Amino acid sequence: MRVPGLGHLFRWRYARPVLQTPLLALSVVMILHGLFGPTLAPKNLATTLSWLHFRGLLVLVLLCAGNFFCLACPFMLARQAARRFFTPRLTWPQRLRNKWLSVGLFVLILFTYELFDLWSSPWWTAWLIVAYFLSVLVVDGLFKHASFCKFVCPIGQFNFVASTLSPFEVKVREQDVCTRCHTKDCIRGRREPISDLVTIRGCELALFLPSKVGNMDCTFCLDCVHACPHDNIGILSRLPASELIVDPIRSGIGYFSRRKDLAALAMVFTFGALLNAFGMVSPVYAVERWLGRRLHVNNEFPVLGLIFTFFLVVEPFLLLGLAAWLTRAWARSPRALLPLAVRYTYGLVPLGFGMWLAHYCFHFLTGLYTLIPVTQNAIASLGRPFLGEPRWALTGLPANVVQVIEIGFLVLGFAGSLVVTYGLAEDDSPDKPLRAFLPWAAVCLVLWCASLWLMFQPMEMRAMLMSG
Amino acid sequence: MNHEISPEPVRVGPATIAFRLSDAAGNPITGAQVGIEADMSHAGMSPKFGGAKEREPGRYQAHLEFQMAGDWVILLHITLPDGKKLERQIDVRGVRPN
């Protein structure tokens, strides 16, 4: 916030809408092009921007900075506009005040991505964006605060988990200032003295800044920054992943170690990264055909369902269960099996993020320049080719160069997971940290080897998995 | 229009596509100009362009290279002798890795 220019922008009350407006305009263009533009995915802005550029930039910004995509979220701009006309009256149901729903939606998105081959369909991609806008409007039109962001949005949950590895965090500068503060505007919002009307919102995600730890559930909306009357909140640097090692009580979240839903989210984030990459390489088709023959089905749904069940339920259950059992046996950890597995699952997040980075950056970097001819083509189709004829020869960086970058991300993720799990082992079993660490290091090694194997498989993206 | 691609099954690497153009009465269409465009079914790949040559009356052949395994779409941009333009699409599913 003290960086010249940037700091001034982020302190400005209207920074968020200014950042959201271009993305909202882009979303509209993507919807229109997806519905009415070319049906071929490589020539359509909806598919090119969604599945190449958005995902690639998202993970890179999360790695290098923080959750700035939630800050510039176009869905929230639409919500804000709608809330001028509709005031939500309901409170999000108590039994849904956790991550289970969003974990289910996250899995559903991964599943439908494979089942309907969203990457190859501009039409479905456009409808996915439309569905997202409608969901935001319905949920936040009915329920108060940022219910959609905190309890529903699958992209947001992805960002929350990944941003635990980001180098920046929204936090207070000096705790003493907060201790002396009596108004607590960062959570209550700044109010008019007489009418008590909120003029600047406090945190809608129930994160009380003085006891906020890390980036989990923080959308970087900057409401707290603007509401704080002491200018005591900023976007500050920190050690990435450090929040995964410690286990204090966190405002709006509680203890990580007691949140099975959060651990499930971290688990889907990690194992889903491998599964999502598995869906684009050749061996998946051999597995699908084999399963199809065994089950005597030609329908993709049950086959894909089995693959998802294996990778997101059976495999984590076996790996994490065995590691937790060994930790208990070797290190004499006082925790029971499930709390132990919950605690250490957060240690796998860096590995998962390394895989998402490697996967998404592969598509982003190898197709980096394709946005240029696709945009030229879109404009030319309107009858005014002022950007010139499409230069279809433009693609991106060579695959062999990108592969080196991919391996770098995987190594970074593996190293990060080893550091975090060792930190957890030191905290959990101070007498025998190495014994507690070794089973989890073995899990990390298994997952890392699987990631490396996946990266060296020939890429093969089919729209009809069961064909051939 | 009917077509065939060789080798079969189609694998990553060079391939040949041959097709016949005929009118509504089944007579071969000769002298057409045919441009070939090969796209993958997912974003991030640039299309490959080429041309087809008429090997015998109404029978055209083109060489192309499948650079990656997966689903491909081949677009034929056809200009008939009378100047009329047509576009035909051939889906090539499941090009296999080498």
Short mmCIF file of C-alpha atoms in Angstrom, two decimals, chain A:
data_model
loop_
_atom_site.label_atom_id
_atom_site.label_comp_id
_atom_site.label_asym_id
_atom_site.label_seq_id
_atom_site.Cartn_x
_atom_site.Cartn_y
_atom_site.Cartn_z
CA MET A 1 0.00 0.00 0.00
CA ARG A 2 3.03 2.24 0.24
CA VAL A 3 4.18 1.50 -3.29
CA PRO A 4 3.80 4.71 -5.27
CA GLY A 5 0.83 4.54 -7.62
CA LEU A 6 -0.37 1.09 -6.57
CA GLY A 7 -0.80 2.10 -2.96
CA HIS A 8 -2.73 5.16 -4.00
CA LEU A 9 -4.96 3.04 -6.26
CA PHE A 10 -5.71 0.42 -3.59
CA ARG A 11 -6.49 3.05 -0.96
CA TRP A 12 -8.96 4.68 -3.31
CA ARG A 13 -12.49 3.61 -2.38
CA TYR A 14 -13.44 2.88 -5.96
CA ALA A 15 -10.38 0.81 -6.78
CA ARG A 16 -12.36 -2.43 -6.83
CA PRO A 17 -15.08 -1.39 -9.30
CA VAL A 18 -12.44 0.17 -11.52
CA LEU A 19 -10.58 -3.16 -11.61
CA GLN A 20 -13.80 -5.17 -11.98
CA THR A 21 -15.27 -3.19 -14.86
CA PRO A 22 -12.82 -4.35 -17.57
CA LEU A 23 -13.26 -7.96 -16.47
CA LEU A 24 -17.04 -7.59 -16.53
CA ALA A 25 -16.82 -6.19 -20.07
CA LEU A 26 -14.54 -9.07 -21.03
CA SER A 27 -16.98 -11.58 -19.53
CA VAL A 28 -19.79 -10.13 -21.66
CA VAL A 29 -17.61 -10.37 -24.77
CA MET A 30 -16.77 -13.99 -23.90
CA ILE A 31 -20.43 -14.89 -23.41
CA LEU A 32 -21.45 -13.29 -26.70
CA HIS A 33 -18.58 -14.82 -28.65
CA GLY A 34 -19.17 -18.18 -27.00
CA LEU A 35 -22.82 -18.20 -27.96
CA PHE A 36 -22.67 -16.55 -31.37
CA GLY A 37 -19.03 -16.82 -32.51
CA PRO A 38 -17.10 -19.66 -34.15
CA THR A 39 -17.95 -23.12 -32.84
CA LEU A 40 -14.33 -24.22 -32.95
CA ALA A 41 -12.69 -23.72 -29.55
CA PRO A 42 -9.29 -22.53 -30.87
CA LYS A 43 -11.05 -19.69 -32.70
CA ASN A 44 -13.36 -18.56 -29.94
CA LEU A 45 -12.65 -15.97 -27.26
CA ALA A 46 -14.75 -17.79 -24.65
CA THR A 47 -12.66 -20.96 -24.74
CA THR A 48 -9.32 -19.28 -25.44
CA LEU A 49 -9.67 -16.75 -22.65
CA SER A 50 -11.27 -19.10 -20.12
CA TRP A 51 -9.18 -22.22 -20.50
CA LEU A 52 -5.84 -20.71 -21.49
CA HIS A 53 -5.34 -17.16 -20.39
CA PHE A 54 -7.58 -16.79 -17.36
CA ARG A 55 -6.42 -20.00 -15.69
CA GLY A 56 -2.76 -19.37 -16.48
CA LEU A 57 -2.77 -15.79 -15.25
CA LEU A 58 -4.80 -16.77 -12.20
CA VAL A 59 -2.24 -19.25 -10.88
CA LEU A 60 0.71 -17.01 -11.76
CA VAL A 61 -0.80 -14.01 -9.94
CA LEU A 62 -1.58 -16.24 -6.95
CA LEU A 63 2.02 -17.46 -6.92
CA CYS A 64 3.66 -14.07 -7.40
CA ALA A 65 1.28 -11.77 -5.51
CA GLY A 66 -2.00 -12.88 -3.96
CA ASN A 67 -5.72 -13.31 -4.45
CA PHE A 68 -6.06 -10.31 -6.76
CA PHE A 69 -8.47 -12.09 -9.09
CA CYS A 70 -11.11 -12.19 -6.35
CA LEU A 71 -10.42 -8.47 -5.89
CA ALA A 72 -11.24 -7.88 -9.56
CA CYS A 73 -14.07 -10.46 -9.68
CA PRO A 74 -16.65 -9.35 -12.27
CA PHE A 75 -19.40 -11.43 -10.64
CA MET A 76 -19.22 -9.24 -7.54
CA LEU A 77 -19.65 -6.10 -9.63
CA ALA A 78 -22.90 -7.55 -11.01
CA ARG A 79 -23.92 -8.43 -7.46
CA GLN A 80 -23.24 -4.91 -6.24
CA ALA A 81 -25.33 -3.49 -9.04
CA ALA A 82 -28.17 -5.91 -8.23
CA ARG A 83 -28.04 -5.04 -4.54
CA ARG A 84 -29.01 -1.49 -5.41
CA PHE A 85 -32.43 -2.94 -6.22
CA PHE A 86 -32.67 -5.99 -3.96
CA THR A 87 -31.67 -6.07 -0.33
CA PRO A 88 -30.90 -9.57 0.91
CA ARG A 89 -32.86 -10.46 4.02
CA LEU A 90 -31.78 -14.00 4.85
CA THR A 91 -28.82 -15.29 6.79
CA TRP A 92 -26.85 -18.17 5.30
CA PRO A 93 -28.11 -21.39 7.00
CA GLN A 94 -26.06 -22.48 9.99
CA ARG A 95 -25.55 -26.04 8.78
CA LEU A 96 -24.11 -24.77 5.49
CA ARG A 97 -21.63 -22.43 7.15
CA ASN A 98 -18.68 -24.58 6.14
CA LYS A 99 -16.89 -25.65 2.98
CA TRP A 100 -18.70 -28.92 2.26
CA LEU A 101 -21.02 -27.40 -0.33
CA SER A 102 -18.19 -25.62 -2.10
CA VAL A 103 -16.03 -28.77 -2.00
CA GLY A 104 -18.89 -30.60 -3.74
CA LEU A 105 -19.22 -27.82 -6.31
CA PHE A 106 -15.46 -27.82 -6.88
CA VAL A 107 -15.60 -31.56 -7.63
CA LEU A 108 -18.69 -31.00 -9.80
CA ILE A 109 -16.85 -28.41 -11.87
CA LEU A 110 -13.90 -30.77 -12.36
CA PHE A 111 -16.31 -33.56 -13.28
CA THR A 112 -18.40 -31.58 -15.76
CA TYR A 113 -15.22 -30.19 -17.29
CA GLU A 114 -14.29 -33.75 -18.27
CA LEU A 115 -17.78 -35.07 -18.94
CA PHE A 116 -18.90 -32.25 -21.23
CA ASP A 117 -15.41 -31.42 -22.55
CA LEU A 118 -15.92 -27.81 -21.64
CA TRP A 119 -12.51 -26.91 -23.07
CA SER A 120 -13.71 -27.83 -26.56
CA SER A 121 -17.09 -26.10 -26.44
CA PRO A 122 -17.43 -22.31 -26.68
CA TRP A 123 -21.19 -22.70 -26.23
CA TRP A 124 -20.95 -24.62 -22.95
CA THR A 125 -18.18 -22.33 -21.75
CA ALA A 126 -20.39 -19.30 -22.36
CA TRP A 127 -23.26 -20.94 -20.48
CA LEU A 128 -20.94 -21.78 -17.61
CA ILE A 129 -20.11 -18.07 -17.28
CA VAL A 130 -23.80 -17.18 -17.49
CA ALA A 131 -24.61 -19.80 -14.85
CA TYR A 132 -21.95 -18.31 -12.61
CA PHE A 133 -23.46 -14.83 -12.89
CA LEU A 134 -26.95 -16.18 -12.20
CA SER A 135 -25.75 -18.18 -9.17
CA VAL A 136 -24.08 -15.11 -7.69
CA LEU A 137 -27.20 -13.02 -8.21
CA VAL A 138 -29.51 -15.63 -6.69
CA VAL A 139 -27.32 -16.52 -3.67
CA ASP A 140 -26.24 -13.00 -2.80
CA GLY A 141 -29.65 -11.64 -3.75
CA LEU A 142 -31.21 -13.79 -1.05
CA PHE A 143 -28.49 -14.05 1.57
CA LYS A 144 -26.70 -11.29 3.39
CA HIS A 145 -22.96 -10.55 3.36
CA ALA A 146 -20.64 -12.40 0.97
CA SER A 147 -22.30 -15.81 1.29
CA PHE A 148 -21.47 -16.78 -2.28
CA CYS A 149 -17.75 -16.03 -1.87
CA LYS A 150 -17.36 -17.72 1.48
CA PHE A 151 -19.59 -20.78 1.15
CA VAL A 152 -20.35 -21.43 -2.52
CA CYS A 153 -17.86 -20.16 -5.13
CA PRO A 154 -15.60 -23.01 -6.34
CA ILE A 155 -13.18 -20.62 -8.04
CA GLY A 156 -12.99 -18.63 -4.82
CA GLN A 157 -12.20 -21.76 -2.79
CA PHE A 158 -9.44 -22.61 -5.26
CA ASN A 159 -8.06 -19.10 -4.82
CA PHE A 160 -8.33 -19.25 -1.02
CA VAL A 161 -6.34 -22.48 -0.83
CA ALA A 162 -3.75 -21.39 -3.41
CA SER A 163 -3.33 -17.98 -1.79
CA THR A 164 -2.04 -19.65 1.37
CA LEU A 165 1.14 -19.87 -0.73
CA SER A 166 1.08 -16.26 -1.90
CA PRO A 167 3.72 -13.78 -0.79
CA PHE A 168 1.21 -11.05 0.11
CA GLU A 169 -1.58 -10.86 2.65
CA VAL A 170 -4.12 -8.29 3.79
CA LYS A 171 -3.27 -7.67 7.44
CA VAL A 172 -2.85 -5.07 10.13
CA ARG A 173 0.38 -3.12 10.36
CA GLU A 174 0.51 -2.63 14.14
CA GLN A 175 -1.52 -4.70 16.58
CA ASP A 176 -1.28 -1.94 19.20
CA VAL A 177 -3.34 0.37 17.03
CA CYS A 178 -6.09 -2.27 16.84
CA THR A 179 -5.94 -2.84 20.60
CA ARG A 180 -6.64 0.86 21.17
CA CYS A 181 -9.37 0.95 18.51
CA HIS A 182 -12.91 0.99 19.91
CA THR A 183 -14.98 1.25 16.74
CA LYS A 184 -13.78 -1.94 14.99
CA ASP A 185 -14.78 -0.50 11.64
CA CYS A 186 -12.81 -3.19 9.79
CA ILE A 187 -15.52 -5.70 10.70
CA ARG A 188 -18.54 -3.51 11.55
CA GLY A 189 -18.08 -1.05 8.72
CA ARG A 190 -17.69 2.66 9.00
CA ARG A 191 -20.94 4.27 10.09
CA GLU A 192 -22.48 7.69 10.08
CA PRO A 193 -22.39 9.12 13.59
CA ILE A 194 -26.09 9.87 14.01
CA SER A 195 -27.99 7.55 11.69
CA ASP A 196 -25.57 4.61 12.25
CA LEU A 197 -25.88 3.80 8.55
CA VAL A 198 -22.91 1.93 7.09
CA THR A 199 -21.06 4.17 4.68
CA ILE A 200 -18.07 1.91 4.09
CA ARG A 201 -18.53 -1.84 4.47
CA GLY A 202 -16.55 -3.91 6.91
CA CYS A 203 -15.38 -7.43 6.07
CA GLU A 204 -18.29 -9.39 4.59
CA LEU A 205 -16.48 -12.68 5.10
CA ALA A 206 -16.39 -12.28 8.87
CA LEU A 207 -12.63 -11.87 9.13
CA PHE A 208 -11.78 -9.61 12.06
CA LEU A 209 -8.44 -8.16 11.02
CA PRO A 210 -6.63 -8.09 14.39
CA SER A 211 -7.12 -11.86 14.69
CA LYS A 212 -7.05 -12.71 11.00
CA VAL A 213 -4.30 -15.19 10.13
CA GLY A 214 -3.30 -15.79 6.53
CA ASN A 215 -5.22 -15.58 3.29
CA MET A 216 -7.88 -18.25 3.81
CA ASP A 217 -11.32 -16.77 3.01
CA CYS A 218 -9.83 -13.38 2.13
CA THR A 219 -10.99 -12.00 -1.22
CA PHE A 220 -8.64 -8.99 -1.09
CA CYS A 221 -11.77 -6.86 -1.51
CA LEU A 222 -10.04 -4.11 0.51
CA ASP A 223 -13.25 -3.20 2.38
CA CYS A 224 -11.30 -3.40 5.64
CA VAL A 225 -8.55 -1.19 4.24
CA HIS A 226 -11.07 1.48 3.33
CA ALA A 227 -13.07 1.13 6.54
CA CYS A 228 -10.11 1.35 8.95
CA PRO A 229 -10.04 4.91 10.32
CA HIS A 230 -6.38 4.55 11.35
CA ASP A 231 -4.95 3.47 7.98
CA ASN A 232 -3.60 0.46 9.83
CA ILE A 233 -4.42 -2.24 7.27
CA GLY A 234 -2.37 -2.98 4.20
CA ILE A 235 -1.32 -5.58 1.68
CA LEU A 236 1.88 -6.75 3.34
CA SER A 237 4.54 -9.26 2.37
CA ARG A 238 4.98 -12.47 4.31
CA LEU A 239 6.59 -15.89 4.00
CA PRO A 240 4.49 -17.99 1.59
CA ALA A 241 2.98 -21.16 3.12
CA SER A 242 3.90 -20.09 6.64
CA GLU A 243 0.21 -19.98 7.55
CA LEU A 244 -0.07 -23.71 6.79
CA ILE A 245 2.42 -24.66 9.49
CA VAL A 246 0.96 -22.74 12.40
CA ASP A 247 -2.38 -23.53 13.98
CA PRO A 248 -3.68 -20.54 15.91
CA ILE A 249 -7.36 -19.73 16.18
CA ARG A 250 -8.21 -17.71 13.08
CA SER A 251 -10.93 -15.14 12.85
CA GLY A 252 -13.85 -16.37 10.77
CA ILE A 253 -12.30 -19.81 10.44
CA GLY A 254 -11.28 -21.27 13.79
CA TYR A 255 -8.50 -23.84 13.99
CA PHE A 256 -7.30 -25.38 10.73
CA SER A 257 -6.69 -28.63 12.58
CA ARG A 258 -10.37 -28.89 13.57
CA ARG A 259 -11.82 -28.07 10.17
CA LYS A 260 -12.46 -31.36 8.35
CA ASP A 261 -14.23 -29.44 5.58
CA LEU A 262 -11.19 -27.24 4.99
CA ALA A 263 -8.93 -30.29 4.97
CA ALA A 264 -11.28 -31.92 2.43
CA LEU A 265 -10.97 -28.78 0.31
CA ALA A 266 -7.17 -28.95 0.54
CA MET A 267 -7.33 -32.63 -0.36
CA VAL A 268 -9.53 -32.05 -3.43
CA PHE A 269 -7.25 -29.15 -4.39
CA THR A 270 -4.21 -31.44 -4.28
CA PHE A 271 -5.54 -34.71 -5.67
CA GLY A 272 -7.80 -32.84 -8.11
CA ALA A 273 -4.70 -31.20 -9.58
CA LEU A 274 -3.36 -34.60 -10.59
CA LEU A 275 -6.75 -35.83 -11.73
CA ASN A 276 -7.34 -32.77 -13.89
CA ALA A 277 -3.96 -33.26 -15.57
CA PHE A 278 -4.61 -36.99 -15.95
CA GLY A 279 -7.68 -36.12 -18.02
CA MET A 280 -5.56 -34.62 -20.80
CA VAL A 281 -2.93 -37.32 -21.34
CA SER A 282 -3.06 -40.52 -23.37
CA PRO A 283 -3.20 -43.15 -20.57
CA VAL A 284 -6.60 -41.91 -19.42
CA TYR A 285 -8.17 -43.30 -22.60
CA ALA A 286 -6.66 -46.72 -22.06
CA VAL A 287 -8.05 -46.69 -18.50
CA GLU A 288 -11.46 -45.54 -19.75
CA ARG A 289 -11.65 -48.19 -22.43
CA TRP A 290 -10.60 -50.88 -19.97
CA LEU A 291 -13.20 -49.75 -17.44
CA GLY A 292 -15.83 -49.48 -20.15
CA ARG A 293 -15.17 -53.08 -21.22
CA ARG A 294 -15.22 -54.36 -17.64
CA LEU A 295 -18.46 -52.57 -16.86
CA HIS A 296 -19.99 -53.27 -20.29
CA VAL A 297 -20.91 -49.62 -20.74
CA ASN A 298 -20.39 -47.10 -23.51
CA ASN A 299 -21.60 -44.22 -21.40
CA GLU A 300 -18.86 -41.98 -20.06
CA PHE A 301 -20.67 -40.98 -16.89
CA PRO A 302 -20.17 -44.15 -14.79
CA VAL A 303 -16.62 -44.62 -16.02
CA LEU A 304 -15.67 -41.07 -15.18
CA GLY A 305 -17.50 -41.43 -11.88
CA LEU A 306 -15.34 -44.42 -10.99
CA ILE A 307 -12.14 -42.62 -11.95
CA PHE A 308 -13.13 -39.61 -9.84
CA THR A 309 -14.06 -41.84 -6.91
CA PHE A 310 -10.72 -43.58 -7.09
CA PHE A 311 -8.61 -40.43 -7.35
CA LEU A 312 -10.57 -38.20 -4.96
CA VAL A 313 -11.75 -40.73 -2.37
CA VAL A 314 -9.96 -44.10 -2.45
CA GLU A 315 -6.44 -42.89 -3.19
CA PRO A 316 -6.44 -40.06 -0.59
CA PHE A 317 -8.08 -42.36 1.96
CA LEU A 318 -5.37 -44.97 1.51
CA LEU A 319 -2.40 -42.61 1.32
CA LEU A 320 -3.42 -40.23 4.07
CA GLY A 321 -4.80 -43.01 6.26
CA LEU A 322 -1.61 -45.03 6.02
CA ALA A 323 0.58 -41.99 6.64
CA ALA A 324 -1.50 -40.97 9.66
CA TRP A 325 -1.37 -44.51 11.04
CA LEU A 326 2.42 -44.66 10.62
CA THR A 327 2.84 -41.24 12.24
CA ARG A 328 0.82 -42.40 15.21
CA ALA A 329 2.73 -45.64 15.49
CA TRP A 330 6.26 -44.29 14.98
CA ALA A 331 6.11 -40.84 16.52
CA ARG A 332 3.57 -41.68 19.22
CA SER A 333 1.52 -38.67 18.17
CA PRO A 334 -1.18 -37.94 20.73
CA ARG A 335 -3.77 -37.16 18.06
CA ALA A 336 -6.29 -39.68 16.76
CA LEU A 337 -6.06 -40.83 13.14
CA LEU A 338 -8.57 -38.44 11.61
CA PRO A 339 -7.32 -35.26 13.34
CA LEU A 340 -3.80 -36.30 12.38
CA ALA A 341 -4.78 -36.72 8.72
CA VAL A 342 -6.65 -33.40 8.83
CA ARG A 343 -3.63 -31.60 10.26
CA TYR A 344 -1.14 -32.93 7.73
CA THR A 345 -3.37 -32.65 4.66
CA TYR A 346 -2.57 -28.93 4.55
CA GLY A 347 1.04 -29.91 3.98
CA LEU A 348 0.12 -31.30 0.56
CA VAL A 349 -1.22 -27.97 -0.70
CA PRO A 350 2.13 -26.76 -2.12
CA LEU A 351 2.42 -29.98 -4.13
CA GLY A 352 -1.07 -29.53 -5.48
CA PHE A 353 -0.41 -25.92 -6.35
CA GLY A 354 2.81 -26.92 -8.13
CA MET A 355 0.77 -29.29 -10.27
CA TRP A 356 -1.92 -26.69 -11.04
CA LEU A 357 0.85 -24.23 -11.96
CA ALA A 358 2.60 -26.73 -14.20
CA HIS A 359 -0.64 -27.76 -15.91
CA TYR A 360 -2.22 -24.36 -16.40
CA CYS A 361 1.05 -22.66 -17.36
CA PHE A 362 1.63 -25.34 -19.99
CA HIS A 363 -1.59 -24.35 -21.75
CA PHE A 364 -1.11 -20.65 -21.07
CA LEU A 365 2.48 -20.41 -22.26
CA THR A 366 2.25 -22.76 -25.25
CA GLY A 367 -0.85 -20.88 -26.42
CA LEU A 368 0.18 -17.45 -25.15
CA TYR A 369 -0.11 -15.54 -28.43
CA THR A 370 -3.20 -17.30 -29.77
CA LEU A 371 -5.30 -14.57 -28.21
CA ILE A 372 -4.02 -12.20 -30.93
CA PRO A 373 -5.35 -14.05 -34.01
CA VAL A 374 -8.53 -15.06 -32.17
CA THR A 375 -9.20 -11.40 -31.33
CA GLN A 376 -8.29 -10.31 -34.87
CA ASN A 377 -10.68 -12.93 -36.22
CA ALA A 378 -13.47 -11.85 -33.87
CA ILE A 379 -13.11 -8.22 -34.90
CA ALA A 380 -12.79 -9.11 -38.59
CA SER A 381 -16.03 -11.09 -38.33
CA LEU A 382 -17.78 -7.86 -37.36
CA GLY A 383 -16.83 -6.48 -40.78
CA ARG A 384 -14.19 -4.04 -39.57
CA PRO A 385 -10.80 -5.78 -39.54
CA PHE A 386 -8.92 -2.82 -38.09
CA LEU A 387 -6.52 -5.17 -36.27
CA GLY A 388 -5.61 -6.80 -39.59
CA GLU A 389 -6.12 -10.32 -40.86
CA PRO A 390 -5.72 -13.08 -38.22
CA ARG A 391 -2.12 -14.17 -37.85
CA TRP A 392 -2.85 -17.81 -37.14
CA ALA A 393 0.81 -18.75 -37.08
CA LEU A 394 1.13 -17.07 -33.67
CA THR A 395 1.01 -19.68 -30.92
CA GLY A 396 3.27 -19.41 -27.88
CA LEU A 397 6.47 -20.62 -26.30
CA PRO A 398 7.97 -23.91 -27.53
CA ALA A 399 6.77 -26.94 -25.56
CA ASN A 400 10.33 -28.00 -24.63
CA VAL A 401 10.95 -24.60 -23.01
CA VAL A 402 7.65 -24.73 -21.15
CA GLN A 403 8.42 -28.23 -19.94
CA VAL A 404 11.46 -26.90 -18.07
CA ILE A 405 9.24 -24.31 -16.39
CA GLU A 406 6.72 -27.04 -15.53
CA ILE A 407 9.40 -29.14 -13.86
CA GLY A 408 10.49 -26.05 -11.93
CA PHE A 409 6.97 -25.60 -10.58
CA LEU A 410 6.74 -29.26 -9.60
CA VAL A 411 10.09 -29.10 -7.78
CA LEU A 412 8.98 -25.92 -6.03
CA GLY A 413 5.74 -27.56 -4.94
CA PHE A 414 7.50 -30.69 -3.72
CA ALA A 415 10.04 -28.67 -1.74
CA GLY A 416 7.24 -26.53 -0.30
CA SER A 417 5.30 -29.58 0.83
CA LEU A 418 8.37 -31.11 2.47
CA VAL A 419 9.05 -27.88 4.36
CA VAL A 420 5.43 -27.54 5.49
CA THR A 421 5.04 -31.18 6.53
CA TYR A 422 8.32 -31.04 8.46
CA GLY A 423 7.09 -27.88 10.17
CA LEU A 424 3.86 -29.66 11.07
CA ALA A 425 5.82 -32.66 12.35
CA GLU A 426 7.98 -30.42 14.55
CA ASP A 427 4.87 -28.80 15.94
CA ASP A 428 2.94 -32.04 16.36
CA SER A 429 5.73 -34.30 17.64
CA PRO A 430 8.50 -32.09 19.01
CA ASP A 431 10.34 -35.13 20.41
CA LYS A 432 10.34 -37.20 17.26
CA PRO A 433 9.74 -34.83 14.34
CA LEU A 434 11.61 -36.98 11.82
CA ARG A 435 9.49 -40.04 12.59
CA ALA A 436 6.32 -38.00 12.20
CA PHE A 437 7.65 -36.42 9.02
CA LEU A 438 8.80 -39.50 7.13
CA PRO A 439 5.39 -41.02 6.28
CA TRP A 440 4.19 -37.66 4.94
CA ALA A 441 7.41 -37.14 3.02
CA ALA A 442 6.74 -40.53 1.43
CA VAL A 443 3.21 -39.40 0.45
CA CYS A 444 4.70 -36.22 -1.03
CA LEU A 445 7.24 -38.28 -2.95
CA VAL A 446 4.57 -40.60 -4.35
CA LEU A 447 2.44 -37.66 -5.48
CA TRP A 448 5.44 -35.82 -6.89
CA CYS A 449 6.54 -38.86 -8.92
CA ALA A 450 2.96 -39.19 -10.20
CA SER A 451 3.02 -35.49 -11.19
CA LEU A 452 6.33 -35.87 -13.02
CA TRP A 453 5.07 -38.98 -14.81
CA LEU A 454 1.95 -37.09 -15.89
CA MET A 455 3.99 -34.20 -17.25
CA PHE A 456 5.99 -36.52 -19.48
CA GLN A 457 2.96 -38.26 -20.95
CA PRO A 458 1.92 -37.27 -24.47
CA MET A 459 -0.87 -34.76 -24.33
CA GLU A 460 -4.10 -35.98 -25.89
CA MET A 461 -7.31 -34.03 -25.59
CA ARG A 462 -10.40 -35.66 -26.94
CA ALA A 463 -13.94 -34.45 -26.90
CA MET A 464 -15.24 -38.04 -26.89
CA LEU A 465 -13.41 -39.96 -24.20
CA MET A 466 -15.04 -43.30 -24.92
CA SER A 467 -14.38 -43.17 -28.66
CA GLY A 468 -11.60 -45.08 -30.38
#
